[in-house]
Amino acid sequence: MKFVDEYRDKEGAERYAAALAKITTRPWTIMEVCGGQTHAIVKFGIDELLPPLVTLVHGPGCPVCVTPLELIDKAIQIAMRPGVIFCSFGDMLRVPGSAYDLLSVKAGGGDVRIVYSPLDAVKIARENPGREVVFFAVGFETTAPANAMAVFQAEREGLRNFSMLVSHVLVPPAMEAILSSPRNRVQGFLAAGHVCTVMGYTEYFPIAAKYRVPIVVTGFEPLDILQGVYLTVKQLEEGRAEVENQYTRVVRKEGNEPAMHIVREVFRIIPRKWRGVGEIPQSGFGLAEKYAGFDAEQRFGVAEYTAEESSECISGLILQGEKKPNECPAFGTRCTPEHPLGATMVSNEGACAAYYRYRRNP
Ligand code: SF4
């Protein structure tokens, strides 16, 4: 298959690994920011191909994993209301809240529906004028344009029974939070290619310069990731800290301007809580004032609700590159995909789920 097979070529991977071993003289720790990259790394054993001096740690790039507990609880509270149709992507249904998950609400008779696009939720609102329809908008910059388009469309049609529970987070402020931590050990980043497809990569220039870290925009196939690691290590070995684009077949420096335009129209930048990490300033999207009437938190009176996260789950440390999933005492024993304690064990992009699925070595 074009653009897949040639990026999974075994001999190409071995050549990259050999080239990397040749240029590596010191220990380096590199973080991949995206959960899709984490899964590819673990699935294809890319980390095991690297020289022992190069360590990959897994970043906060799984949107389901970083959605704070209180937002899951808010979703559950809204979904339990009579008359509500609660729409979500399927991967949010099994994320544990404080007491239940959305799947239990559905099993208990709540009208929780899996949709494949936020515009499906708009359609449901159009077809059910007597019901309140809520869409759970979770994600990074990647999904923001489609979610913004759904609100824009609902406003244009005057759909007053549609609202959105927004949990959008942004990658660059999270990278800065990691780099600012006194416990930080990350020396270079593989930036997520799909995020940069939307936003471009100019936002990374000041971060690379301020913290003296190479940032390489990287794709998702094994050879993409190996090349991204190679370019990062090469910069580190040469004492450079620049932004480079490995994923040139998709990403342009300026990103996708029409997509960013609709995002700027509908959303504004606000502080956001990240599950296991805490609040990061200016790290997410909320609805702009003009679209505040579509805010489900306000409409259902749950904006002030807060929740305490379990102390047993160390996903916050994993998402900041401080621990690996198999260092969690609950991994594979008290916490499994069937009985998850944290979101990183549920999500298709979660690091704990990747370790469990491909290695099973508690
Ligand atoms: S293994 Fe389970 S409890 Fe441990 S960090 Fe991962 S999700 Fe949390």
CSV table of C-alpha atoms and ligand atoms in Angstrom, one decimal:
chain,number,residue,atom,x,y,z
A,1,MET,CA,0.0,0.0,0.0
A,2,LYS,CA,1.5,3.3,-1.1
A,3,PHE,CA,2.8,5.5,1.8
A,4,VAL,CA,2.6,2.5,4.2
A,5,ASP,CA,4.7,-0.4,2.9
A,6,GLU,CA,7.7,1.7,2.0
A,7,TYR,CA,7.7,3.2,5.5
A,8,ARG,CA,7.6,-0.3,7.2
A,9,ASP,CA,10.6,-1.7,5.2
A,10,LYS,CA,12.7,-3.9,7.5
A,11,GLU,CA,16.0,-3.2,5.8
A,12,GLY,CA,15.4,0.5,5.8
A,13,ALA,CA,14.7,0.3,9.6
A,14,GLU,CA,17.9,-1.6,10.2
A,15,ARG,CA,19.9,1.0,8.1
A,16,TYR,CA,18.4,3.8,10.2
A,17,ALA,CA,19.2,2.0,13.4
A,18,ALA,CA,22.8,1.4,12.3
A,19,ALA,CA,23.2,5.1,11.2
A,20,LEU,CA,21.9,6.1,14.6
A,21,ALA,CA,24.2,3.9,16.5
A,22,LYS,CA,27.1,5.4,14.5
A,23,ILE,CA,26.4,9.0,15.5
A,24,THR,CA,25.4,8.4,19.2
A,25,THR,CA,28.1,9.1,21.7
A,26,ARG,CA,26.2,10.1,24.8
A,27,PRO,CA,22.9,9.3,26.6
A,28,TRP,CA,19.9,11.1,25.2
A,29,THR,CA,16.2,11.1,26.3
A,30,ILE,CA,13.7,12.0,23.6
A,31,MET,CA,9.9,12.3,24.1
A,32,GLU,CA,7.4,11.4,21.4
A,33,VAL,CA,4.4,13.6,22.1
A,34,CYS,CA,1.7,11.7,20.2
A,35,GLY,CA,-0.1,8.6,21.5
A,36,GLY,CA,-0.3,7.3,17.9
A,37,GLN,CA,3.5,7.4,17.8
A,38,THR,CA,3.7,5.7,21.2
A,39,HIS,CA,1.6,2.8,19.8
A,40,ALA,CA,3.8,2.5,16.7
A,41,ILE,CA,7.0,2.5,18.8
A,42,VAL,CA,5.8,-0.3,21.1
A,43,LYS,CA,4.0,-2.3,18.4
A,44,PHE,CA,6.9,-2.4,16.0
A,45,GLY,CA,9.6,-2.6,18.8
A,46,ILE,CA,11.3,0.6,17.5
A,47,ASP,CA,12.6,1.5,21.0
A,48,GLU,CA,14.3,-1.9,21.0
A,49,LEU,CA,16.1,-1.2,17.7
A,50,LEU,CA,17.7,2.0,19.1
A,51,PRO,CA,21.2,2.2,20.6
A,52,PRO,CA,21.1,1.7,24.4
A,53,LEU,CA,22.1,5.3,24.9
A,54,VAL,CA,18.9,6.6,23.3
A,55,THR,CA,15.8,6.4,25.5
A,56,LEU,CA,12.3,7.2,24.3
A,57,VAL,CA,9.7,8.4,26.8
A,58,HIS,CA,6.1,8.8,26.1
A,59,GLY,CA,4.4,12.2,26.3
A,60,PRO,CA,0.9,13.7,27.0
A,61,GLY,CA,-0.3,13.1,23.4
A,62,CYS,CA,-3.3,11.0,23.9
A,63,PRO,CA,-6.4,13.3,24.2
A,64,VAL,CA,-8.5,10.7,26.0
A,65,CYS,CA,-5.8,10.2,28.6
A,66,VAL,CA,-5.4,13.9,29.4
A,67,THR,CA,-9.1,14.7,29.7
A,68,PRO,CA,-9.5,15.5,33.4
A,69,LEU,CA,-11.6,13.3,35.7
A,70,GLU,CA,-14.0,16.1,36.5
A,71,LEU,CA,-14.8,16.5,32.8
A,72,ILE,CA,-15.6,12.8,32.6
A,73,ASP,CA,-17.8,13.2,35.6
A,74,LYS,CA,-19.5,16.2,34.0
A,75,ALA,CA,-20.2,14.2,30.9
A,76,ILE,CA,-21.7,11.4,33.0
A,77,GLN,CA,-23.9,13.9,34.9
A,78,ILE,CA,-25.2,15.4,31.7
A,79,ALA,CA,-25.7,12.1,30.0
A,80,MET,CA,-27.8,10.9,33.0
A,81,ARG,CA,-30.3,13.8,32.6
A,82,PRO,CA,-33.7,12.8,31.2
A,83,GLY,CA,-34.2,14.1,27.6
A,84,VAL,CA,-30.5,14.3,26.8
A,85,ILE,CA,-28.9,12.6,23.9
A,86,PHE,CA,-25.2,12.5,24.7
A,87,CYS,CA,-22.9,12.0,21.7
A,88,SER,CA,-19.3,11.0,21.9
A,89,PHE,CA,-16.5,9.2,20.0
A,90,GLY,CA,-16.4,5.6,21.2
A,91,ASP,CA,-13.1,5.8,22.9
A,92,MET,CA,-14.5,8.0,25.7
A,93,LEU,CA,-17.2,5.5,26.8
A,94,ARG,CA,-14.9,3.3,28.9
A,95,VAL,CA,-12.8,6.1,30.5
A,96,PRO,CA,-13.4,5.8,34.2
A,97,GLY,CA,-15.0,8.7,36.0
A,98,SER,CA,-15.1,8.9,39.8
A,99,ALA,CA,-17.9,6.3,40.1
A,100,TYR,CA,-19.0,5.2,36.7
A,101,ASP,CA,-18.1,5.5,33.0
A,102,LEU,CA,-20.4,6.6,30.1
A,103,LEU,CA,-20.9,3.0,29.1
A,104,SER,CA,-22.6,2.3,32.5
A,105,VAL,CA,-24.9,5.3,31.9
A,106,LYS,CA,-25.8,3.7,28.5
A,107,ALA,CA,-26.3,0.3,30.1
A,108,GLY,CA,-28.5,1.9,32.6
A,109,GLY,CA,-30.8,3.3,29.9
A,110,GLY,CA,-29.1,6.7,29.2
A,111,ASP,CA,-29.2,7.8,25.6
A,112,VAL,CA,-25.5,7.8,24.9
A,113,ARG,CA,-24.7,7.5,21.2
A,114,ILE,CA,-21.3,6.8,19.5
A,115,VAL,CA,-20.8,9.1,16.5
A,116,TYR,CA,-18.0,9.3,14.0
A,117,SER,CA,-18.1,13.1,13.4
A,118,PRO,CA,-19.3,16.1,15.4
A,119,LEU,CA,-21.6,16.9,12.4
A,120,ASP,CA,-23.4,13.6,13.1
A,121,ALA,CA,-24.4,15.2,16.5
A,122,VAL,CA,-25.6,18.3,14.8
A,123,LYS,CA,-27.7,16.1,12.5
A,124,ILE,CA,-29.2,14.3,15.5
A,125,ALA,CA,-30.0,17.7,17.1
A,126,ARG,CA,-31.8,18.8,13.8
A,127,GLU,CA,-33.8,15.6,13.8
A,128,ASN,CA,-34.7,15.7,17.5
A,129,PRO,CA,-35.9,19.3,18.2
A,130,GLY,CA,-37.5,18.3,21.5
A,131,ARG,CA,-34.3,16.8,22.9
A,132,GLU,CA,-31.1,18.3,24.2
A,133,VAL,CA,-28.2,17.0,22.1
A,134,VAL,CA,-24.6,17.3,23.6
A,135,PHE,CA,-21.4,16.5,21.8
A,136,PHE,CA,-18.3,15.6,23.9
A,137,ALA,CA,-15.5,17.5,22.1
A,138,VAL,CA,-12.2,16.0,23.2
A,139,GLY,CA,-8.9,16.3,21.5
A,140,PHE,CA,-5.9,18.4,20.4
A,141,GLU,CA,-5.5,20.9,17.6
A,142,THR,CA,-6.2,18.0,15.2
A,143,THR,CA,-9.9,17.6,16.0
A,144,ALA,CA,-10.6,21.3,16.8
A,145,PRO,CA,-11.5,22.3,13.2
A,146,ALA,CA,-14.3,19.7,12.8
A,147,ASN,CA,-15.6,20.5,16.3
A,148,ALA,CA,-15.5,24.3,15.5
A,149,MET,CA,-17.4,23.6,12.3
A,150,ALA,CA,-20.1,21.7,14.2
A,151,VAL,CA,-20.7,24.7,16.5
A,152,PHE,CA,-20.5,27.1,13.5
A,153,GLN,CA,-23.1,25.1,11.6
A,154,ALA,CA,-25.4,24.8,14.6
A,155,GLU,CA,-25.3,28.6,15.0
A,156,ARG,CA,-26.0,29.1,11.4
A,157,GLU,CA,-29.0,26.8,11.5
A,158,GLY,CA,-30.2,28.3,14.8
A,159,LEU,CA,-30.2,24.9,16.6
A,160,ARG,CA,-30.7,25.9,20.2
A,161,ASN,CA,-31.0,22.2,21.4
A,162,PHE,CA,-27.3,21.5,20.5
A,163,SER,CA,-24.4,22.1,22.9
A,164,MET,CA,-20.8,21.0,23.3
A,165,LEU,CA,-18.9,19.8,26.3
A,166,VAL,CA,-15.4,21.1,25.4
A,167,SER,CA,-12.2,19.4,26.5
A,168,HIS,CA,-9.7,20.7,23.9
A,169,VAL,CA,-6.0,20.9,24.8
A,170,LEU,CA,-3.0,22.3,23.0
A,171,VAL,CA,0.4,20.6,22.5
A,172,PRO,CA,3.0,23.5,22.7
A,173,PRO,CA,2.0,24.7,26.2
A,174,ALA,CA,2.2,21.0,27.4
A,175,MET,CA,5.7,20.8,26.0
A,176,GLU,CA,6.7,24.0,27.8
A,177,ALA,CA,5.2,22.6,31.1
A,178,ILE,CA,7.3,19.5,30.8
A,179,LEU,CA,10.5,21.5,30.0
A,180,SER,CA,9.9,23.9,32.9
A,181,SER,CA,9.5,21.1,35.4
A,182,PRO,CA,12.5,20.7,37.8
A,183,ARG,CA,12.2,16.9,37.2
A,184,ASN,CA,12.4,17.2,33.4
A,185,ARG,CA,14.7,14.8,31.7
A,186,VAL,CA,13.5,15.4,28.1
A,187,GLN,CA,16.2,16.7,25.8
A,188,GLY,CA,14.4,16.6,22.4
A,189,PHE,CA,10.9,16.1,21.0
A,190,LEU,CA,9.3,14.2,18.2
A,191,ALA,CA,6.4,16.6,17.5
A,192,ALA,CA,3.1,15.0,16.3
A,193,GLY,CA,2.8,15.2,12.5
A,194,HIS,CA,-1.0,15.4,12.5
A,195,VAL,CA,-1.2,18.3,14.9
A,196,CYS,CA,1.3,20.2,12.7
A,197,THR,CA,-0.8,19.4,9.6
A,198,VAL,CA,-3.4,21.7,11.1
A,199,MET,CA,-1.4,24.3,13.1
A,200,GLY,CA,1.9,24.2,11.2
A,201,TYR,CA,5.1,24.4,13.3
A,202,THR,CA,6.0,28.0,13.8
A,203,GLU,CA,4.8,27.8,17.4
A,204,TYR,CA,7.7,25.5,18.1
A,205,PHE,CA,10.5,27.9,17.1
A,206,PRO,CA,10.4,30.0,20.4
A,207,ILE,CA,10.2,26.8,22.5
A,208,ALA,CA,13.3,25.2,20.8
A,209,ALA,CA,15.2,28.5,21.2
A,210,LYS,CA,14.2,29.1,24.8
A,211,TYR,CA,14.8,25.6,26.2
A,212,ARG,CA,17.6,24.6,23.8
A,213,VAL,CA,15.7,21.5,22.6
A,214,PRO,CA,15.5,20.0,19.1
A,215,ILE,CA,11.9,19.6,17.9
A,216,VAL,CA,11.4,17.3,14.9
A,217,VAL,CA,7.9,17.1,13.4
A,218,THR,CA,7.5,13.4,12.8
A,219,GLY,CA,5.1,11.0,11.1
A,220,PHE,CA,3.7,7.7,12.4
A,221,GLU,CA,5.1,4.9,10.5
A,222,PRO,CA,8.3,3.0,11.7
A,223,LEU,CA,10.7,4.7,9.3
A,224,ASP,CA,9.2,8.1,10.0
A,225,ILE,CA,9.8,7.6,13.7
A,226,LEU,CA,13.3,6.2,13.2
A,227,GLN,CA,14.2,9.1,10.9
A,228,GLY,CA,12.7,11.6,13.5
A,229,VAL,CA,14.8,10.0,16.2
A,230,TYR,CA,17.9,10.1,14.0
A,231,LEU,CA,17.4,13.8,13.1
A,232,THR,CA,16.9,14.7,16.8
A,233,VAL,CA,20.0,12.8,18.0
A,234,LYS,CA,22.0,14.3,15.2
A,235,GLN,CA,21.0,17.8,16.4
A,236,LEU,CA,21.8,16.9,20.0
A,237,GLU,CA,25.2,15.5,19.1
A,238,GLU,CA,26.0,18.6,17.1
A,239,GLY,CA,24.8,21.0,19.9
A,240,ARG,CA,21.9,22.3,17.8
A,241,ALA,CA,18.4,23.0,18.9
A,242,GLU,CA,16.3,23.6,15.8
A,243,VAL,CA,12.8,22.8,14.5
A,244,GLU,CA,12.9,20.3,11.6
A,245,ASN,CA,10.2,18.7,9.6
A,246,GLN,CA,10.6,15.0,8.9
A,247,TYR,CA,7.0,14.7,7.8
A,248,THR,CA,7.3,16.8,4.7
A,249,ARG,CA,4.9,14.6,2.6
A,250,VAL,CA,2.1,16.0,4.8
A,251,VAL,CA,3.1,19.0,6.9
A,252,ARG,CA,3.6,22.5,5.8
A,253,LYS,CA,5.2,25.2,8.1
A,254,GLU,CA,2.2,27.4,8.0
A,255,GLY,CA,-0.3,24.5,8.6
A,256,ASN,CA,-3.9,24.5,7.2
A,257,GLU,CA,-5.0,28.1,7.2
A,258,PRO,CA,-8.8,27.5,6.5
A,259,ALA,CA,-8.9,25.0,9.3
A,260,MET,CA,-7.2,27.4,11.7
A,261,HIS,CA,-9.5,30.2,10.6
A,262,ILE,CA,-12.7,28.3,11.7
A,263,VAL,CA,-10.9,27.3,15.0
A,264,ARG,CA,-10.1,31.0,15.7
A,265,GLU,CA,-13.7,32.0,14.9
A,266,VAL,CA,-15.3,29.5,17.3
A,267,PHE,CA,-12.8,28.9,20.1
A,268,ARG,CA,-10.6,31.1,22.4
A,269,ILE,CA,-7.5,30.0,24.3
A,270,ILE,CA,-8.0,29.3,28.0
A,271,PRO,CA,-6.2,27.5,30.9
A,272,ARG,CA,-7.0,23.8,31.0
A,273,LYS,CA,-6.6,21.0,33.5
A,274,TRP,CA,-4.8,17.9,32.2
A,275,ARG,CA,-5.5,14.6,33.9
A,276,GLY,CA,-2.7,13.6,36.2
A,277,VAL,CA,-0.8,16.8,35.4
A,278,GLY,CA,-2.9,19.7,36.7
A,279,GLU,CA,-3.7,23.0,35.3
A,280,ILE,CA,-1.5,24.4,32.5
A,281,PRO,CA,-1.9,28.1,31.6
A,282,GLN,CA,-3.3,28.9,28.1
A,283,SER,CA,-3.3,25.2,27.2
A,284,GLY,CA,-6.7,24.6,25.8
A,285,PHE,CA,-9.7,25.9,23.8
A,286,GLY,CA,-13.0,27.0,25.2
A,287,LEU,CA,-15.9,28.4,23.2
A,288,ALA,CA,-15.5,32.1,22.2
A,289,GLU,CA,-17.9,34.6,23.7
A,290,LYS,CA,-20.0,34.7,20.6
A,291,TYR,CA,-20.7,30.9,20.8
A,292,ALA,CA,-21.0,30.7,24.7
A,293,GLY,CA,-24.6,29.7,24.3
A,294,PHE,CA,-23.4,26.3,23.0
A,295,ASP,CA,-21.4,25.6,26.2
A,296,ALA,CA,-22.9,22.4,27.8
A,297,GLU,CA,-21.2,23.1,31.1
A,298,GLN,CA,-23.1,26.4,31.5
A,299,ARG,CA,-26.3,25.0,30.0
A,300,PHE,CA,-26.4,22.1,32.5
A,301,GLY,CA,-25.0,23.9,35.5
A,302,VAL,CA,-21.9,21.7,35.9
A,303,ALA,CA,-19.2,24.3,35.4
A,304,GLU,CA,-18.2,24.5,39.0
A,305,TYR,CA,-18.0,20.8,39.7
A,306,THR,CA,-14.5,19.5,40.7
A,307,ALA,CA,-13.2,15.9,41.4
A,308,GLU,CA,-10.1,14.4,43.1
A,309,GLU,CA,-8.0,12.0,41.0
A,310,SER,CA,-7.1,8.6,42.4
A,311,SER,CA,-3.6,8.5,43.9
A,312,GLU,CA,-3.1,4.9,42.8
A,313,CYS,CA,-2.9,5.8,39.0
A,314,ILE,CA,0.5,7.3,38.1
A,315,SER,CA,-0.5,8.2,34.5
A,316,GLY,CA,0.5,11.8,35.2
A,317,LEU,CA,4.1,10.8,35.7
A,318,ILE,CA,3.9,8.6,32.6
A,319,LEU,CA,2.5,11.4,30.5
A,320,GLN,CA,5.3,13.7,31.6
A,321,GLY,CA,8.0,11.1,30.7
A,322,GLU,CA,9.0,10.5,34.3
A,323,LYS,CA,7.9,6.8,34.4
A,324,LYS,CA,7.1,4.0,32.0
A,325,PRO,CA,3.7,2.1,32.2
A,326,ASN,CA,5.3,-1.1,33.4
A,327,GLU,CA,6.8,0.8,36.4
A,328,CYS,CA,3.2,1.3,37.7
A,329,PRO,CA,2.5,-1.2,40.5
A,330,ALA,CA,-1.0,-1.7,39.3
A,331,PHE,CA,0.0,-2.4,35.6
A,332,GLY,CA,-1.4,-5.7,34.3
A,333,THR,CA,-2.7,-6.7,37.8
A,334,ARG,CA,-5.2,-4.3,39.3
A,335,CYS,CA,-5.3,-2.3,36.1
A,336,THR,CA,-6.1,-4.0,32.8
A,337,PRO,CA,-8.0,-2.9,29.7
A,338,GLU,CA,-11.0,-4.9,31.1
A,339,HIS,CA,-10.8,-3.2,34.5
A,340,PRO,CA,-8.9,0.1,33.9
A,341,LEU,CA,-7.9,2.4,36.8
A,342,GLY,CA,-6.8,5.2,34.5
A,343,ALA,CA,-7.5,6.5,31.0
A,344,THR,CA,-4.1,5.6,29.7
A,345,MET,CA,-5.1,1.9,30.0
A,346,VAL,CA,-8.4,2.5,28.0
A,347,SER,CA,-7.5,4.6,25.1
A,348,ASN,CA,-6.3,3.3,21.8
A,349,GLU,CA,-3.6,5.9,22.0
A,350,GLY,CA,-2.8,5.3,25.7
A,351,ALA,CA,0.8,4.3,26.7
A,352,CYS,CA,-0.4,1.8,29.3
A,353,ALA,CA,-2.7,0.2,26.7
A,354,ALA,CA,0.2,-0.1,24.2
A,355,TYR,CA,2.5,-1.8,26.8
A,356,TYR,CA,-0.3,-4.1,27.8
A,357,ARG,CA,-1.4,-5.0,24.2
A,358,TYR,CA,2.1,-5.6,22.8
A,359,ARG,CA,4.3,-6.6,25.6
A,360,ARG,CA,2.3,-7.7,28.7
A,361,ASN,CA,5.4,-7.6,31.0
A,362,PRO,CA,4.2,-6.2,34.4
B,1,SF4,S1,-1.3,1.0,34.6
B,1,SF4,FE1,-3.3,1.7,35.1
B,1,SF4,S2,-3.1,2.6,37.2
B,1,SF4,FE2,-1.1,2.4,36.3
B,1,SF4,S3,-0.7,4.4,35.3
B,1,SF4,FE3,-1.5,3.0,33.7
B,1,SF4,S4,-3.7,3.5,33.8
B,1,SF4,FE4,-2.9,4.3,35.7
